[in-house]
XYZ file of C-alpha atoms in Angstrom:
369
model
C 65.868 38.897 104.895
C 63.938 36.610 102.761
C 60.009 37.615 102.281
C 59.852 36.411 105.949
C 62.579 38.689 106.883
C 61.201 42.023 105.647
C 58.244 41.719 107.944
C 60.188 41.156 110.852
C 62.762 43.670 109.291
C 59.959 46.343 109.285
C 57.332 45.164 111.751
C 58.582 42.767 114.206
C 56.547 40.654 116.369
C 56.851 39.890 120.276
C 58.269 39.375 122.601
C 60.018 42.230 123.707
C 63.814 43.240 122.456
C 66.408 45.288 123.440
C 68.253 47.843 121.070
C 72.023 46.967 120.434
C 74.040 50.111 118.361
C 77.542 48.409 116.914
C 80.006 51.007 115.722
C 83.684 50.500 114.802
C 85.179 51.459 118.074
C 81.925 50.801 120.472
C 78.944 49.312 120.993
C 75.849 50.555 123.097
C 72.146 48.991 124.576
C 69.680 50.101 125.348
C 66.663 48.390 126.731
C 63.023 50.478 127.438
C 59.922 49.411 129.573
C 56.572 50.490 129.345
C 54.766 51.599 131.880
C 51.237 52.765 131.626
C 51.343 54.854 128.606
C 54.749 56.514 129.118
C 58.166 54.271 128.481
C 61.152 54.671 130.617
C 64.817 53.803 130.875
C 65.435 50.176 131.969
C 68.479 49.186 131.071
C 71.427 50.406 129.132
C 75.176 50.410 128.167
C 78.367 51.133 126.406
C 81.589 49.567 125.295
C 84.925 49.932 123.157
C 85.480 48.354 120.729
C 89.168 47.652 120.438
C 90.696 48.756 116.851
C 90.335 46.651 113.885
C 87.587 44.673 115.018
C 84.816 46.377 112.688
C 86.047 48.674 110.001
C 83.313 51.094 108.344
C 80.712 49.176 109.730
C 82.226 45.751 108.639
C 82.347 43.285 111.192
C 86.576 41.859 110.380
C 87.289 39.327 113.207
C 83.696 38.118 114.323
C 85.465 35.984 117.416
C 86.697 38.944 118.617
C 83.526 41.251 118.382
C 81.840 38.172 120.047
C 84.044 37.919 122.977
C 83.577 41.851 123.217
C 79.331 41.407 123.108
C 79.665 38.463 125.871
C 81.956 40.351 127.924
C 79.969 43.645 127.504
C 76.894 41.862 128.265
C 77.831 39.871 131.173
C 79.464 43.208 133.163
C 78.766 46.208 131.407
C 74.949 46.763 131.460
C 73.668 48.682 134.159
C 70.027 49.050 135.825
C 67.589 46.076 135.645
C 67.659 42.377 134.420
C 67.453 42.526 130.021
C 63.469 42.251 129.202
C 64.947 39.059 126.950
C 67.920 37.202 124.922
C 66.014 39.319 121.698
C 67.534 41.705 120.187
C 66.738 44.762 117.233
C 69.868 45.330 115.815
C 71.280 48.083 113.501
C 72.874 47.431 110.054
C 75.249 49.687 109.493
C 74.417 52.965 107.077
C 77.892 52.972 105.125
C 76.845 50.007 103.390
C 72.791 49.923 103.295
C 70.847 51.559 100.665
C 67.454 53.218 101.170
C 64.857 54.389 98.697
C 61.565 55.280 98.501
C 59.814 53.679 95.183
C 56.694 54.394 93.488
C 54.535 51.661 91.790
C 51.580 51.127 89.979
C 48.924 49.958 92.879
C 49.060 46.090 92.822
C 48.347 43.202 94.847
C 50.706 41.805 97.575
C 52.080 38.847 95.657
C 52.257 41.257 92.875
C 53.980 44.052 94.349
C 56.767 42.040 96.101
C 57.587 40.869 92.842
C 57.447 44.477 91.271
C 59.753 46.012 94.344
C 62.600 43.394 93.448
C 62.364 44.468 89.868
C 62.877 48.212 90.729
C 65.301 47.490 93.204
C 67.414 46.065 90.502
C 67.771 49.221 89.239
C 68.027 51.473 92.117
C 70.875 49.287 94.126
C 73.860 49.839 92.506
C 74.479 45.970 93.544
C 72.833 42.757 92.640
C 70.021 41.886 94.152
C 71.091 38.261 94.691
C 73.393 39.582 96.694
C 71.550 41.694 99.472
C 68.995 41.052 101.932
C 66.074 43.081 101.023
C 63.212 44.799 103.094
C 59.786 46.600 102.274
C 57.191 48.136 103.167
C 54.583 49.626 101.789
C 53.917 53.524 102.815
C 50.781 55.769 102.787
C 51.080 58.141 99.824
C 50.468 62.155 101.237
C 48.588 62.841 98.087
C 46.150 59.631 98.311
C 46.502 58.307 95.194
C 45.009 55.178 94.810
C 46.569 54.382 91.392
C 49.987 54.411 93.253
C 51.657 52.444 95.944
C 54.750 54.294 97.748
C 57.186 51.760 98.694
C 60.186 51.578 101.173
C 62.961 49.479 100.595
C 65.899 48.712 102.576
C 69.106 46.252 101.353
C 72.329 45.449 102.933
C 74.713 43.105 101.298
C 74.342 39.312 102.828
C 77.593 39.027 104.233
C 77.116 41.736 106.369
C 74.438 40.589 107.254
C 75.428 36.923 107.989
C 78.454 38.400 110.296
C 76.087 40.353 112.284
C 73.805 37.379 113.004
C 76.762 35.297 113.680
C 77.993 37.259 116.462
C 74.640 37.722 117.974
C 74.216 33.931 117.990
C 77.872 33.527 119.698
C 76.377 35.613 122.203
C 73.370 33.655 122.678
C 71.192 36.619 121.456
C 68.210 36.270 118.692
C 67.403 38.928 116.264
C 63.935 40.132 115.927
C 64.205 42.732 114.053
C 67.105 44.153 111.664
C 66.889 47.700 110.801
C 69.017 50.325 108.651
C 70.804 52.782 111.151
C 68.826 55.729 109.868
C 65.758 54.052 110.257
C 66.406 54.201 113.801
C 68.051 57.754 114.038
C 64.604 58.764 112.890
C 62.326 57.179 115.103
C 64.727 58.665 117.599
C 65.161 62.246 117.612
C 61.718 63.082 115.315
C 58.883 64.038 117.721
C 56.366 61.636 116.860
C 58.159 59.699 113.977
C 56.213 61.631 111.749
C 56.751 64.765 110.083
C 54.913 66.360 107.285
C 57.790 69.204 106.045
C 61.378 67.506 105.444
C 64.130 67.396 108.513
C 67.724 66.574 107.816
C 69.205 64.929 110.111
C 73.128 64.842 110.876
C 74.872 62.313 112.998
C 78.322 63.358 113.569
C 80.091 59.921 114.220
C 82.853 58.844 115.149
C 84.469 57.746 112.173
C 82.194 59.415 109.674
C 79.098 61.804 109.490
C 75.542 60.512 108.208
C 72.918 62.285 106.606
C 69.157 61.454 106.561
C 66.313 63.450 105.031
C 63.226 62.252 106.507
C 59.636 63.288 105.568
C 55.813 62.150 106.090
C 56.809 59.274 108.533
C 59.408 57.830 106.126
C 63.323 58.000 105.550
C 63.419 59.665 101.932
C 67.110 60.042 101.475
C 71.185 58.847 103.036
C 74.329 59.388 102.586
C 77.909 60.034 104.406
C 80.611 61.307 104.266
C 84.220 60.060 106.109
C 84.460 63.640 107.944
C 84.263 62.468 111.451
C 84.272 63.919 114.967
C 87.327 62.530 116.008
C 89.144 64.322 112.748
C 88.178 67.348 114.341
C 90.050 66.311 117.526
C 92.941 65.465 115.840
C 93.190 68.376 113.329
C 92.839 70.335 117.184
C 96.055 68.178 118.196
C 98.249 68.580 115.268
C 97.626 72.153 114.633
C 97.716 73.425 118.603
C 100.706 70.368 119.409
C 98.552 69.137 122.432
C 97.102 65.750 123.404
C 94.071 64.438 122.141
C 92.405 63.870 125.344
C 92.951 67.718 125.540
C 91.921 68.398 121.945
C 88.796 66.558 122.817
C 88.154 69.145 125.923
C 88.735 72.612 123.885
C 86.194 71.078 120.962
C 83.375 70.931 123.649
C 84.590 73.867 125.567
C 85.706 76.290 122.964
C 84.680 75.128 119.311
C 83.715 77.776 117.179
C 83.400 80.473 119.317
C 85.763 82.937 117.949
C 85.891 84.650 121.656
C 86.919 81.534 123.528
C 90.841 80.695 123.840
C 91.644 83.702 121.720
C 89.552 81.882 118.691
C 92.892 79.392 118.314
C 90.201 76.552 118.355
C 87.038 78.307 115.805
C 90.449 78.711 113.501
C 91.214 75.281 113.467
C 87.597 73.761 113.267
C 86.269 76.781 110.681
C 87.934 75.048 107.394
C 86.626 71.720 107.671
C 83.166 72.403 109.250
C 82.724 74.634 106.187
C 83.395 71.766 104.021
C 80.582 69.859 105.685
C 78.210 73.114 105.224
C 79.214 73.066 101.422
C 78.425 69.209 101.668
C 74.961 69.842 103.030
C 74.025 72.770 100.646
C 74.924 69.886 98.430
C 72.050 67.327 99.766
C 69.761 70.163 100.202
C 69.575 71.399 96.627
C 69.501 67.851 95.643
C 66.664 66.663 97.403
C 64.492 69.914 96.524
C 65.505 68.681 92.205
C 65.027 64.892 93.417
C 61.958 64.727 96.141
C 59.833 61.740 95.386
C 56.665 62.400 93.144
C 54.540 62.525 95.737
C 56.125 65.086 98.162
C 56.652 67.994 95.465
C 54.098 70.066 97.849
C 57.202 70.218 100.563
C 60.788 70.016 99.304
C 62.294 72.769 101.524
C 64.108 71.709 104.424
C 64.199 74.459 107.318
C 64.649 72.087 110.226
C 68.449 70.486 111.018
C 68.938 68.294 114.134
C 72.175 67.213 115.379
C 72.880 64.157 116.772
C 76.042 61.866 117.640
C 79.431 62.567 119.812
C 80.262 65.124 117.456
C 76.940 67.222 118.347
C 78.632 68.131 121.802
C 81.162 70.816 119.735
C 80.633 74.073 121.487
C 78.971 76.983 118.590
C 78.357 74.131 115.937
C 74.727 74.596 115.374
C 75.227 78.548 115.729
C 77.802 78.082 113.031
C 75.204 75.842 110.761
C 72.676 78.098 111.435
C 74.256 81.326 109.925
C 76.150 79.648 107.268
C 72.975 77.590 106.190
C 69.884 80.226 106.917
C 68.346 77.166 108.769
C 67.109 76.180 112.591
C 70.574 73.958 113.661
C 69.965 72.782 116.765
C 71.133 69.348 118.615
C 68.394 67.056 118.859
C 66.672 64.973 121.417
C 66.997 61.174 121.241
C 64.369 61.327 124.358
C 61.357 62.975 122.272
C 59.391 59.828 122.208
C 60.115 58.935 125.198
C 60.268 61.080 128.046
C 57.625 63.602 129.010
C 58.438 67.043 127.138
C 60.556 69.092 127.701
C 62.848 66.587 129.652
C 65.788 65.828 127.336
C 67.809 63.892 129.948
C 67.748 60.582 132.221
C 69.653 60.569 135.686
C 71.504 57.780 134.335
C 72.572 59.394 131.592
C 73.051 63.052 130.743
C 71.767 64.894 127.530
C 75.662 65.285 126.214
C 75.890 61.497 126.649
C 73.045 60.730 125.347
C 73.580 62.504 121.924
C 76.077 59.164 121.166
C 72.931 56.930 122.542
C 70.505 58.256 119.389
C 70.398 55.037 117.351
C 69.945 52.722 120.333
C 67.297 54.293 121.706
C 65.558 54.463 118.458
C 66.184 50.892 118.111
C 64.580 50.212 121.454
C 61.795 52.122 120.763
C 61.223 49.362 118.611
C 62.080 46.647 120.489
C 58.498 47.833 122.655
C 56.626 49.153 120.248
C 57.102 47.208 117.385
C 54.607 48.640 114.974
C 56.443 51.926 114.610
């Protein structure tokens, strides 16, 4: 992502593209059409991964992730004929950065030049060394003397083994995007949003954070606490399988009155971890909130999202421990009529795992958002 890459990184241009979601141990499409002014389903998709293949979002044995894509895309998508080989693809979060800059007002030429200087010293890597993205953002105080800026870098290697599996699958990238970016334009009604959201993806190898705020992704982060370490801690402690484990954490969960409260026992220690860990961001975003959004650094609005959203009493849980609306989100908000939150093709638990694809194929048809 040269200068020529951050406008297709952040803007795109046609024709059409798909959204493809890699993860370490799957990957999923989908694909939306327009019609009229509503957009609907078209196509879509999921496959494993098989172990070792991508580790924390690292792509190890590109052949092999390749021959997975090819496979996946020759017998695994279902409804109608992909709108084209082009493709918006997610980088992955664990090792992207995102930051919201503020800069004296300048010209184009000018402020490219002045967003790779600050970047320099918000990246906590050199900038010869990533691919960098920007775009400039409306201020929500209108000041004229200042320019808001978004930037998004992800080391080039990463980058580099991305694109080369896309191109040993004969697809072409049209626009890259941070995962969170995506998550966003998902589950936010409108993509815009004047008071701050947090939004939690319970993964399933880690959880990811985003604050998001007027229209823009203000703050990430993760942590390695994951949805299927609640499955296993289910396992080990109650000596069953995981496939069962995997049953009681949807079924039972945290409600203390379910399965005599065996389950809530297990689960209660390490989802209060995560509620110390969000306390954590919350405080820190109301000290750190860019300049210009002082006027709204209270977050009262938490939307789950990912596999791990499906755990029966979570957002109940969140809610009491935090003082805070928890509730799981819906990746459909921009896209189906209100207040559908499910496809026949795939159902609103399902779809919770489908968040960053569809956001990503949001902007495969839309590409201005």
């Amino acid at each position: 992502m040269s200068a020529s890459w951050s406008q297709e990184w952040f803007r795109g241009v046609e024709p059409l593209a798909f959204g493809l979601d890699f993860s370490d141990h799957s990957m999923k499409l989908i694909a939306l059409e327009e019609r009229g002014h509503r957009l609907r389903l078209a196509s879509w998709g999921h496959a494993s991964v098989p172990e070792g293949l991508i580790e924390r979002g690292e792509i190890r044995d590109e052949a092999g992730v390749t021959a997975v894509l090819q496979a996946f895309l020759h017998d695994g998508v279902q409804g109608e004929r992909l709108p084209s080989r082009y493709v918006v693809l997610s980088l992955p979060e664990q090792h992207s950065f995102v930051r919201v800059l503020e800069l004296p007002a300048l010209g184009s030429a000018q402020l490219s030049e002045a967003v790779r200087w600050e970047a320099e010293s918000n990246i906590p890597l050199p900038i010869s060394e990533m691919e960098l993205g920007w775009e400039e953002i409306v201020s929500p105080l209108g000041r004229e003397a200042r320019a808001e800026v978004l930037v998004a870098a992800t080391p080039k290697k990463i980058v580099a083994s991305y694109l080369a599996v896309l191109r040993g699958a004969s697809l072409w990238p049209k626009v890259l995007e941070v995962e969170s970016m995506a998550l966003s334009r998902s589950v936010v009604p409108g993509f815009a949003s004047v008071e701050p959201v947090l939004i939690m993806d319970l993964g399933e190898t880690d959880t990811s954070f985003v604050i998001f705020a007027d229209a823009v992704v203000q703050f990430t982060s993760s942590v390695s606490l994951s949805g299927a370490d609640f499955t296993r801690a289910i396992s080990g402690e109650l000596n069953i399988p995981e496939s069962e484990a995997e049953k009681l954490k949807a079924s039972a969960g945290l409600d203390p009155g379910v399965d005599g409260g065996r389950v809530a026992s297990v689960l209660r220690p390490l989802i209060d971890g995560l509620v110390a860990q969000i306390k954590a961001y919350l405080q820190f975003y109301r000290e750190h909130a860019p300049p210009g959004h002082a006027r709204h650094t209270q977050i009262n609005q938490v939307f789950m999202i990912g596999g791990g959203a499906n755990m029966g009493g979570l957002a109940q849980y969140l809610g009491r421990r935090l003082n805070l609306s928890v509730e799981p989100a819906n990746p459909w908000v921009n896209v189906l009529p209100q207040p559908l939150k499910e496809v026949p093709a795939i159902s609103y638990q399902e779809s919770l795992a489908y968040a960053t694809a569809i956001g990503l194929a949001i902007r495969g048809v839309q590409l201005s958002i």
